[in-house]
PDB file of C-alpha atoms in Angstrom:
ATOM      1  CA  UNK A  20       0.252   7.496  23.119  1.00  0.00           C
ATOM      2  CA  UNK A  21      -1.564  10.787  23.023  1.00  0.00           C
ATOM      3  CA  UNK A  22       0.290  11.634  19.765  1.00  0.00           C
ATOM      4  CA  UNK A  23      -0.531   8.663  18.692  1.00  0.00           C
ATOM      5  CA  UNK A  24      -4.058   8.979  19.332  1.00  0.00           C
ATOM      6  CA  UNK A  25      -3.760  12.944  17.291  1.00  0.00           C
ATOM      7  CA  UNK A  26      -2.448  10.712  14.542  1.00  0.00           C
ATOM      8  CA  UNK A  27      -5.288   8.104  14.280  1.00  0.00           C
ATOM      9  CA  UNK A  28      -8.207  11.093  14.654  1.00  0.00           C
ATOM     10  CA  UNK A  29      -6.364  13.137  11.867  1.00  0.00           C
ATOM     11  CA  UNK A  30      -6.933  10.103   9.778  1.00  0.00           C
ATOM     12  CA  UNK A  31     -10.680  10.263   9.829  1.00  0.00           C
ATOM     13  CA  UNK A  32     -11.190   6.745  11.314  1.00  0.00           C
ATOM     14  CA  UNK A  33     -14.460   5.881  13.724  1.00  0.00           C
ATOM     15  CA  UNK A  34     -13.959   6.549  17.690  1.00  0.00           C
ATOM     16  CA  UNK A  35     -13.998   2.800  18.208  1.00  0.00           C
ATOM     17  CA  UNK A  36     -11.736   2.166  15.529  1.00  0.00           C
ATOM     18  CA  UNK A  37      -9.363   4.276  17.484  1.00  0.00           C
ATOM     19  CA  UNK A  38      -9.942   3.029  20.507  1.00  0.00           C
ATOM     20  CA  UNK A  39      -9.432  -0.715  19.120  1.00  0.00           C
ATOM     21  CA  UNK A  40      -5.804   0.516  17.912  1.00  0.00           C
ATOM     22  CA  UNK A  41      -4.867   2.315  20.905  1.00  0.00           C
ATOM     23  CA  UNK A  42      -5.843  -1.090  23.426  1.00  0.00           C
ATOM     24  CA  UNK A  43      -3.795  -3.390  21.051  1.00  0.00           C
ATOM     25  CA  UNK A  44      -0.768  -0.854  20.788  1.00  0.00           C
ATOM     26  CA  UNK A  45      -1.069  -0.847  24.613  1.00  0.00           C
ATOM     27  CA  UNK A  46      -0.631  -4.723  24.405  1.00  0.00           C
ATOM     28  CA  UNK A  47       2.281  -4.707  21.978  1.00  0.00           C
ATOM     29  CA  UNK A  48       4.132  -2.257  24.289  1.00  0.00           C
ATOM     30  CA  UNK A  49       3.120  -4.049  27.174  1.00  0.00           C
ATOM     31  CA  UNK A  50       5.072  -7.602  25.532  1.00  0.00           C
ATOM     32  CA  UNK A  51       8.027  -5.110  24.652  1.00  0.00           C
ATOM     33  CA  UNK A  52       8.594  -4.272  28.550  1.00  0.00           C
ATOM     34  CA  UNK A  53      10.226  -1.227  28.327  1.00  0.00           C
ATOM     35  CA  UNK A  54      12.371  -2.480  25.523  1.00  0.00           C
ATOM     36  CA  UNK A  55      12.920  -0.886  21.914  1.00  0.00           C
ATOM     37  CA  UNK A  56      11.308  -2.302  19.164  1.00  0.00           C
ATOM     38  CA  UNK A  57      14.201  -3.667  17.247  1.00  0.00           C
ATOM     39  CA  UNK A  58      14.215  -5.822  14.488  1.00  0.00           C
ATOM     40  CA  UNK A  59      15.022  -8.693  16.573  1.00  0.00           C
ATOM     41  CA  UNK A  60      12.470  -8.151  18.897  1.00  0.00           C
ATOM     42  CA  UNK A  61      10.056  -7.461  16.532  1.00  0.00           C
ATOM     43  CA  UNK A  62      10.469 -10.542  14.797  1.00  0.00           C
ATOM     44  CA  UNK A  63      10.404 -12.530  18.725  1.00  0.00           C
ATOM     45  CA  UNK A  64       6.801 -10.822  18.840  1.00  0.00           C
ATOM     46  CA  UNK A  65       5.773 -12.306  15.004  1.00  0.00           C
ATOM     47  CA  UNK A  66       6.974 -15.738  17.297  1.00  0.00           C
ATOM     48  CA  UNK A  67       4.978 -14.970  20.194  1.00  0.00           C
ATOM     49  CA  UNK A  68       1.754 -14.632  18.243  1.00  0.00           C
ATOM     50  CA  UNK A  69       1.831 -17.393  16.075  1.00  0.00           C
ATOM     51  CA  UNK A  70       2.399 -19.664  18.958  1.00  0.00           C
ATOM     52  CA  UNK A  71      -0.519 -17.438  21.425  1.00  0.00           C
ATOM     53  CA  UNK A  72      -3.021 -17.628  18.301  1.00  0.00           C
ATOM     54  CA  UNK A  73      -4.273 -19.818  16.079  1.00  0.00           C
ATOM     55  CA  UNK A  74      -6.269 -17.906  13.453  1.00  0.00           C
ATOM     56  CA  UNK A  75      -5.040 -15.967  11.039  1.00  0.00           C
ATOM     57  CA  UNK A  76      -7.456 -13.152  10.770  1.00  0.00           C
ATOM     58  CA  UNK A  77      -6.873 -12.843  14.512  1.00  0.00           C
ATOM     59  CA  UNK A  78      -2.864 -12.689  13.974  1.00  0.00           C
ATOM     60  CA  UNK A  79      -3.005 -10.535  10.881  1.00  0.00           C
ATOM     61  CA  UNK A  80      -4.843  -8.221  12.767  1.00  0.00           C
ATOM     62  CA  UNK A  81      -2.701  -7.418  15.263  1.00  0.00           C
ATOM     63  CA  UNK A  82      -0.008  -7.271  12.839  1.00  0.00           C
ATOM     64  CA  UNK A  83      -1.543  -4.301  10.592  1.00  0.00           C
ATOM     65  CA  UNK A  84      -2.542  -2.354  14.026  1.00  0.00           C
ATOM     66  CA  UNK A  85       1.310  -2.579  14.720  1.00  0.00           C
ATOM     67  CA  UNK A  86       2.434  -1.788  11.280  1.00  0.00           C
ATOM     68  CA  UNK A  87       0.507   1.067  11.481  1.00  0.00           C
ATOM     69  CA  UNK A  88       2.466   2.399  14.839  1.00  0.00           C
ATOM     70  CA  UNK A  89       5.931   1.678  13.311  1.00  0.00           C
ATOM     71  CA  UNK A  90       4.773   3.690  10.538  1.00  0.00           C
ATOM     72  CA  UNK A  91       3.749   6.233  12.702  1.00  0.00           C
ATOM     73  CA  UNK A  92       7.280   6.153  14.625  1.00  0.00           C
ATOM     74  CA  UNK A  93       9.078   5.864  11.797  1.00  0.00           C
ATOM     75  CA  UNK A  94      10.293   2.782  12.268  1.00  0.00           C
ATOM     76  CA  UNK A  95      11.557   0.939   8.853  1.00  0.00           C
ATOM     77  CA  UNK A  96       9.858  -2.445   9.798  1.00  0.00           C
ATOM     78  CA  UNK A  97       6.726  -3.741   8.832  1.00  0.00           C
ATOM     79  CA  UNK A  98       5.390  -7.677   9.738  1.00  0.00           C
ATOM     80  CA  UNK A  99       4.440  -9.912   6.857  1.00  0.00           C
ATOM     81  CA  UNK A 100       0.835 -11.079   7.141  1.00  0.00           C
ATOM     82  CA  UNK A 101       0.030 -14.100   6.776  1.00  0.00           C
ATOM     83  CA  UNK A 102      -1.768 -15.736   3.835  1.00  0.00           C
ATOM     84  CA  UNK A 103      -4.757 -18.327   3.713  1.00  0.00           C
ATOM     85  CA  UNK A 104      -3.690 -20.940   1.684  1.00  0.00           C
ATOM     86  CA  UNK A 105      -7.252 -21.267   0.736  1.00  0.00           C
ATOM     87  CA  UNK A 106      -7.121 -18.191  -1.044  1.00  0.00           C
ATOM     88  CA  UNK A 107      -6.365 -17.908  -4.705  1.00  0.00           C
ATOM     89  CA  UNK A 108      -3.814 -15.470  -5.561  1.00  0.00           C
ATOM     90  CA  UNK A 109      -4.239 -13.701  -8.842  1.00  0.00           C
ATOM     91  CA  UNK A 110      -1.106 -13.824 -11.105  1.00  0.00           C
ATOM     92  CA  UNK A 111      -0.626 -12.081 -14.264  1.00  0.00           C
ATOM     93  CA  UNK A 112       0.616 -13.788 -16.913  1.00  0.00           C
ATOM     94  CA  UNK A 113       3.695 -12.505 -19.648  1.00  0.00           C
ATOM     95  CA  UNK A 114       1.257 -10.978 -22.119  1.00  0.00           C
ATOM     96  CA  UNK A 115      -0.654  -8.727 -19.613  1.00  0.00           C
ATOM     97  CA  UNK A 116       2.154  -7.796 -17.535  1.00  0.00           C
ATOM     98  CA  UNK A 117       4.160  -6.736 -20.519  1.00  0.00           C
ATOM     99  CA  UNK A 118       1.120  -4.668 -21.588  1.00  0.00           C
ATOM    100  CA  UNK A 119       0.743  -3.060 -18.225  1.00  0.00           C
ATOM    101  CA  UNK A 120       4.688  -1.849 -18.006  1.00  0.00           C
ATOM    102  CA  UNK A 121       4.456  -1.024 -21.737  1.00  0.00           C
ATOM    103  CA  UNK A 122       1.723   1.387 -21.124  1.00  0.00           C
ATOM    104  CA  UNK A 123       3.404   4.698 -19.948  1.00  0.00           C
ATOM    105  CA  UNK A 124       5.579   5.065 -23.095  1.00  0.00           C
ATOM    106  CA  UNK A 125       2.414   5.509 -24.916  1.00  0.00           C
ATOM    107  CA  UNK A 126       2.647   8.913 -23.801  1.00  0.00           C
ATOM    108  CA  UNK A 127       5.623  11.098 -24.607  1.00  0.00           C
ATOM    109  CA  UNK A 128       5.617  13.885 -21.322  1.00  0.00           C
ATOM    110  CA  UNK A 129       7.565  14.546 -18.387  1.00  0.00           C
ATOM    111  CA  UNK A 130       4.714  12.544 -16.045  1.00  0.00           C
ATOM    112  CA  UNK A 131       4.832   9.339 -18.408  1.00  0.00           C
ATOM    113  CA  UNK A 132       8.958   8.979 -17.796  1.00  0.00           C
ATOM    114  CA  UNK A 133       8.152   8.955 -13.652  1.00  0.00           C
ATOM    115  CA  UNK A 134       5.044   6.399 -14.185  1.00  0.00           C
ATOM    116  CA  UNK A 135       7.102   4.374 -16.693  1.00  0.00           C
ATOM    117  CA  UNK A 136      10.366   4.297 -14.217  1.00  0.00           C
ATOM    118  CA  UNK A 137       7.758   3.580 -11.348  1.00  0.00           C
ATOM    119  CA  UNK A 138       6.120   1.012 -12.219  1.00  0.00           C
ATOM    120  CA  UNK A 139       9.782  -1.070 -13.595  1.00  0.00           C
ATOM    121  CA  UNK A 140      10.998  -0.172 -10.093  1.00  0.00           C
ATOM    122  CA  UNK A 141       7.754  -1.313  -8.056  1.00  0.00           C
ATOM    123  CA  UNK A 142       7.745  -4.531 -10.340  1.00  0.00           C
ATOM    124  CA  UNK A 143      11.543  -5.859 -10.434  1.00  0.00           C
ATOM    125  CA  UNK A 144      12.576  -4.576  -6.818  1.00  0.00           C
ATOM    126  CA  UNK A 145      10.161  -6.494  -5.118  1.00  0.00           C
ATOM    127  CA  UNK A 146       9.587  -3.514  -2.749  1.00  0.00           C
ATOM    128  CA  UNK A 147       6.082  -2.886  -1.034  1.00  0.00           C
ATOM    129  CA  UNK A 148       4.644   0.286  -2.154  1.00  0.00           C
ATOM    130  CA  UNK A 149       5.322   2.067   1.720  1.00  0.00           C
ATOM    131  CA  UNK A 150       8.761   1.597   1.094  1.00  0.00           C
ATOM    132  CA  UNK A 151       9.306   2.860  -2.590  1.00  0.00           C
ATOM    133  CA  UNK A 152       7.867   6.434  -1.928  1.00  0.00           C
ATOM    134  CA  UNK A 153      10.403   6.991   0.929  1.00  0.00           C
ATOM    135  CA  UNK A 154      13.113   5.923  -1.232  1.00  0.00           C
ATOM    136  CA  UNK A 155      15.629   9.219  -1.982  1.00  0.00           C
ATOM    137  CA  UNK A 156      17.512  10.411  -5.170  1.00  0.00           C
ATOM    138  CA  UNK A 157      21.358   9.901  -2.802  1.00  0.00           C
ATOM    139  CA  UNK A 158      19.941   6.003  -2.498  1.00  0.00           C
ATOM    140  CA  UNK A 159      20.222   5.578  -6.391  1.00  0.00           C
ATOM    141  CA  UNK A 160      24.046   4.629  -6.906  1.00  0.00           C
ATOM    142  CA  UNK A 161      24.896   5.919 -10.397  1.00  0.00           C
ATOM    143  CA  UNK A 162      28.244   3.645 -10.638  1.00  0.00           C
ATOM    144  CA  UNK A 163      27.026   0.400  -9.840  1.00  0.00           C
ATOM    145  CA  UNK A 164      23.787   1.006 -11.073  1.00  0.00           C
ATOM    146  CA  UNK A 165      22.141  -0.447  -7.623  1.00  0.00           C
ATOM    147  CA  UNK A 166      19.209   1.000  -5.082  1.00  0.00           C
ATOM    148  CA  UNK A 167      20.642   1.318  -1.714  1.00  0.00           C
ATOM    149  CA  UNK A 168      18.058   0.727   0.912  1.00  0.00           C
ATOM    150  CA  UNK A 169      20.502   0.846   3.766  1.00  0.00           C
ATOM    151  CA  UNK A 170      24.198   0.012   4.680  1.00  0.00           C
ATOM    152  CA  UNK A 171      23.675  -3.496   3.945  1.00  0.00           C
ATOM    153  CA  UNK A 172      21.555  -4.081   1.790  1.00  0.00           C
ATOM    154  CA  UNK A 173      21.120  -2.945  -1.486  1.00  0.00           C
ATOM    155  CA  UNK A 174      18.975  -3.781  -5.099  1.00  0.00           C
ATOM    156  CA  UNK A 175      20.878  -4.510  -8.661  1.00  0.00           C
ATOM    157  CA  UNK A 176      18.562  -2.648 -11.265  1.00  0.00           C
ATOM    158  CA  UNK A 177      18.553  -4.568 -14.165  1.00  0.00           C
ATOM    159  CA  UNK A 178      20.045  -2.630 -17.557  1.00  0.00           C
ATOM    160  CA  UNK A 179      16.258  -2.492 -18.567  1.00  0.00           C
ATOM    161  CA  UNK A 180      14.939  -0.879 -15.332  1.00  0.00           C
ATOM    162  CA  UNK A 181      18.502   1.400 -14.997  1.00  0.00           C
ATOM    163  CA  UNK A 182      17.749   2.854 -18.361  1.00  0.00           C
ATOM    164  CA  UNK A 183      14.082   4.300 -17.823  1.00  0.00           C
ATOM    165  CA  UNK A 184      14.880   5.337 -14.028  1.00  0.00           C
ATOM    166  CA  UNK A 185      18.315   7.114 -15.512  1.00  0.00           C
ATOM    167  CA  UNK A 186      15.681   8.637 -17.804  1.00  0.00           C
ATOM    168  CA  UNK A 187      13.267   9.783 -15.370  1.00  0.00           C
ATOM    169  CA  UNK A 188      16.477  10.998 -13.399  1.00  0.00           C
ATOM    170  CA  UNK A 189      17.722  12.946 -16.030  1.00  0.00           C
ATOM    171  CA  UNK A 190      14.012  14.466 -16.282  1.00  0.00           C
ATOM    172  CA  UNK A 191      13.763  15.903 -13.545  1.00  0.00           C
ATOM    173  CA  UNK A 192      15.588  19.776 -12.924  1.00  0.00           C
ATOM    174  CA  UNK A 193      14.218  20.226  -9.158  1.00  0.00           C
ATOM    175  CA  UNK A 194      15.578  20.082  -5.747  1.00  0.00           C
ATOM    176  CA  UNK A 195      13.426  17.286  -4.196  1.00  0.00           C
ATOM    177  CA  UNK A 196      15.211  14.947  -2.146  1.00  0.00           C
ATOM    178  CA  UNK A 197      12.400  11.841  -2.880  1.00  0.00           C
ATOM    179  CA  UNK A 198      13.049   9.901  -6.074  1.00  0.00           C
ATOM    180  CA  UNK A 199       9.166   9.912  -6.868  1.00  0.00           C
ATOM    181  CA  UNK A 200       7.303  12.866  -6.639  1.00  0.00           C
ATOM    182  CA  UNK A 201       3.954  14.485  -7.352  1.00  0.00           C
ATOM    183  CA  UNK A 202       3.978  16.601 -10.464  1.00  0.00           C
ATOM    184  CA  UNK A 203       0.594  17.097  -9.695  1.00  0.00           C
ATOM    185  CA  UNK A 204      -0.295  21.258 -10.316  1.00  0.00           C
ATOM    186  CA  UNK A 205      -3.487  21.724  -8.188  1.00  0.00           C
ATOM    187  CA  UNK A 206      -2.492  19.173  -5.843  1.00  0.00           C
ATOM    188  CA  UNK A 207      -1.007  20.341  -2.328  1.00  0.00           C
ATOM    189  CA  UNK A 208       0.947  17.826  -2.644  1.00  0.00           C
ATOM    190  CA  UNK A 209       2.921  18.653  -5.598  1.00  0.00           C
ATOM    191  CA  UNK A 210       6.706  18.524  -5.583  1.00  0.00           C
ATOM    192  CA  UNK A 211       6.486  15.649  -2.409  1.00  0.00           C
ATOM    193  CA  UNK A 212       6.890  12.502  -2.142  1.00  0.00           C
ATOM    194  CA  UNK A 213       4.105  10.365  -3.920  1.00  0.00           C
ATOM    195  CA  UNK A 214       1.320   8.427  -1.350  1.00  0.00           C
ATOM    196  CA  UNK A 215       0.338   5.065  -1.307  1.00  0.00           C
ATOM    197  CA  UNK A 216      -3.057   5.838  -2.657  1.00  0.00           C
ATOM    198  CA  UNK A 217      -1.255   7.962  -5.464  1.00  0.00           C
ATOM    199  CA  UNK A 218       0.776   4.789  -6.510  1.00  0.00           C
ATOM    200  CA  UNK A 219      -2.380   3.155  -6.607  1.00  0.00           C
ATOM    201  CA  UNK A 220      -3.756   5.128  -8.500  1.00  0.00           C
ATOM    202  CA  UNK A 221      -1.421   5.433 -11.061  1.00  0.00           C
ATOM    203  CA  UNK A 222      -1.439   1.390 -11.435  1.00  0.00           C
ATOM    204  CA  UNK A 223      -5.246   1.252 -11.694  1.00  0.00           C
ATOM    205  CA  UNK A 224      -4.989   4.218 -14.469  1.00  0.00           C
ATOM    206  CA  UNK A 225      -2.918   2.132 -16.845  1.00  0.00           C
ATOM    207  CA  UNK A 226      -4.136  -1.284 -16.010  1.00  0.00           C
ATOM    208  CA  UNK A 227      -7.917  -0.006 -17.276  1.00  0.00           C
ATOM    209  CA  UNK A 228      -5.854   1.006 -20.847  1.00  0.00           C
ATOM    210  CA  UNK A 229      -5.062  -3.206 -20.840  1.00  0.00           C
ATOM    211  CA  UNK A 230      -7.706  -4.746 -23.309  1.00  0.00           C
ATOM    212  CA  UNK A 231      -9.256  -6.300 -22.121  1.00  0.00           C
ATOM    213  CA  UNK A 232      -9.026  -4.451 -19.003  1.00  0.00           C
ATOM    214  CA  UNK A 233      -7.559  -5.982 -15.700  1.00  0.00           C
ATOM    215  CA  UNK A 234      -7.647  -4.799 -12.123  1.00  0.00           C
ATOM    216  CA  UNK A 235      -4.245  -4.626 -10.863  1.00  0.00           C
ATOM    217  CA  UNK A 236      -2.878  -3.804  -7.508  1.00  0.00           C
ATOM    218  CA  UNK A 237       0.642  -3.501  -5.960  1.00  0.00           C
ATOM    219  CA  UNK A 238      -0.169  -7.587  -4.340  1.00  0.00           C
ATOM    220  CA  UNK A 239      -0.765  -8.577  -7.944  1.00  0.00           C
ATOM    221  CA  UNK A 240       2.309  -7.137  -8.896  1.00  0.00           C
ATOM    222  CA  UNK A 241       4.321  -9.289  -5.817  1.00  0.00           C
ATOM    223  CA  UNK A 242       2.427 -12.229  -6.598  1.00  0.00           C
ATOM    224  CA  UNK A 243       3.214 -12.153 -10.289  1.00  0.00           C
ATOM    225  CA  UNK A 244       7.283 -11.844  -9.232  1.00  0.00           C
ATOM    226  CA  UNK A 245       7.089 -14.518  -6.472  1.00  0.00           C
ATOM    227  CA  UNK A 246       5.519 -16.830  -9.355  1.00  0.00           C
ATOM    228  CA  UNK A 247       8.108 -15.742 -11.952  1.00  0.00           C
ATOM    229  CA  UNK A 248      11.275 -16.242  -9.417  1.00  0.00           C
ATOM    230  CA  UNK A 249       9.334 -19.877  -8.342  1.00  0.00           C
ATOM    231  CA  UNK A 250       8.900 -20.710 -11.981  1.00  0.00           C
ATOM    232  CA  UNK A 251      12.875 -20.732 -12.531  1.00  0.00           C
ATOM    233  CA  UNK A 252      13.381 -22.203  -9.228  1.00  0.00           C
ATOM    234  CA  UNK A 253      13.769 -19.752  -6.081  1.00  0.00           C
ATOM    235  CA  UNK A 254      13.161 -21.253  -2.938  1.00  0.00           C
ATOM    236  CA  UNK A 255      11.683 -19.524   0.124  1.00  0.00           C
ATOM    237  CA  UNK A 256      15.364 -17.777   0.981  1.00  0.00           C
ATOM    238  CA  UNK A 257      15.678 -16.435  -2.219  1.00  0.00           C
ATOM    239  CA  UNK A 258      11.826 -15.358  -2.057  1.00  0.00           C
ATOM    240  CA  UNK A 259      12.431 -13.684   1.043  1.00  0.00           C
ATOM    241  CA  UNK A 260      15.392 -11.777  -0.111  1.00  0.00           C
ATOM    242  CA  UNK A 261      13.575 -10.548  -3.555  1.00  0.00           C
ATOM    243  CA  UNK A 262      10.141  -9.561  -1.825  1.00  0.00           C
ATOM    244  CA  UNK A 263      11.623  -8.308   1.596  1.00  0.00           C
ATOM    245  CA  UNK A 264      10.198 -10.203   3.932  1.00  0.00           C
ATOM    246  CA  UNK A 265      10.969  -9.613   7.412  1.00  0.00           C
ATOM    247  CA  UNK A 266      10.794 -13.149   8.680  1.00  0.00           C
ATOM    248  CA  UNK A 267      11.302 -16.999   7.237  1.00  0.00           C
ATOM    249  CA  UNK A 268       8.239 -17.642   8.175  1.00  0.00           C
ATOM    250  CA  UNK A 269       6.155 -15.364   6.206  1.00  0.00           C
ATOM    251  CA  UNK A 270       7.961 -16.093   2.682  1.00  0.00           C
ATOM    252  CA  UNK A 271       7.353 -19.819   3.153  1.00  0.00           C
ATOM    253  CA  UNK A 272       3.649 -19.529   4.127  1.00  0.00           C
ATOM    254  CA  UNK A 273       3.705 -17.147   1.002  1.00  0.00           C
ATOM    255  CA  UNK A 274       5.695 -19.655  -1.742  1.00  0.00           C
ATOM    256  CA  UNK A 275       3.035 -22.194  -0.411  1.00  0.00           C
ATOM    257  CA  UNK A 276       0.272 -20.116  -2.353  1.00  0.00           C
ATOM    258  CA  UNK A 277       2.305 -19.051  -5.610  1.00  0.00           C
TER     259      UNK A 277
END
């Protein structure tokens, strides 16, 4: 926990901020007993809170405290929050979407080919921005034209979505291991893997060139796939295969909003 604790003060956050994490960690290892945090047991805790609590701020709030220590132990699974179904989610329709993944090729440069291929990727794959930016170059199968996020399961990239990665692939003449990286000069951070906030970033740069101009986020992005897959049909199993989710649960309090 003390590393931990290192972790949480190198991000900048308030003392009692910290000291909120560290008690609810403390909790969460408490309910594992000494066991690892698997998959399977992971999902037993999602269980175990949904039947201990009843609101959802409560729930989700535990869940992103604990997302945030599997990130920090590098451990591949993160909980679905839940959704209010009160809450309107914001969909964008053909036209705008279109204009937003149309919007790199208005520039002709080496960063435009890694923003274009990004953005195709985030959109299509389903993937949560967290998990895109650890993806590596060996995961990108060249033969059967798939992303392989581990030994069993793995993402068909459509011929569209193939041909502007293979193009950003074929861009780049550098040793970096990460498929996305920072070309950024005067950033430290150059030649590394790109952050959540960059990816961000680079989504709220091209959806202000939309005219009119629309706010777009990574959610948005999910929400507008989850509607497009429910519009032809997917149920919550195909939902939860094509967003990620972790548990059954989660997708079909999610399809209930689209």
């Amino acid at each position: 926990m003390d590393n931990y604790k290192k972790y949480l003060k190198s991000k900048n956050l308030k003392n009692s901020t910290i000291k909120n994490y560290l008690w609810h960690v403390r909790q969460f290892l408490h309910w594992l007993n000494n066991k690892k945090a698997t998959a399977s047991e992971l999902k037993n805790y999602f269980k175990y809170l949904l039947k201990k609590y009843q609101k959802i701020n409560t729930i989700n709030l535990r869940l992103k405290i604990i997302n945030n220590y599997l990130h920090f132990i590098h451990q591949q699974f993160q909980f679905d929050l839940l959704s209010d179904h009160n809450l309107e989610l914001k969909i964008l329709d053909n036209e705008i979407l279109n204009q937003f993944l149309e919007n790199p090729l208005k520039k002709n440069s080496h960063l435009a080919l890694r923003d274009k291929a990004l953005l195709e990727l985030l959109y299509h794959s389903g993937l949560k921005v967290g998990r895109l930016i650890e993806v590596k170059k060996q995961q990108v199968d060249d033969i059967r034209q798939e992303l392989f996020l581990s030994k069993n399961n793995s993402i068909y990239l459509s011929p569209h979505v193939w041909m502007h990665l293979k193009k950003y692939l074929d861009s780049r003449h550098d040793d970096i291991d990460y498929l996305f990286i920072n070309f950024d000069r005067s950033n430290k951070s150059k030649n590394k893997s790109l952050s959540v906030r960059s990816v961000e970033r680079i989504i709220s740069q091209y959806s202000k060139n939309i005219k009119p101009a629309v706010n777009i986020n990574p959610q948005i992005l999910r929400n507008t796939l989850a509607y497009q897959l429910k519009s032809t049909g997917a149920q919550s199993e195909h939902i939860k295969a094509a967003l990620h989710f972790q548990t059954r649960a989660g997708a079909k309090n999610y399809l209930k909003k689209i």
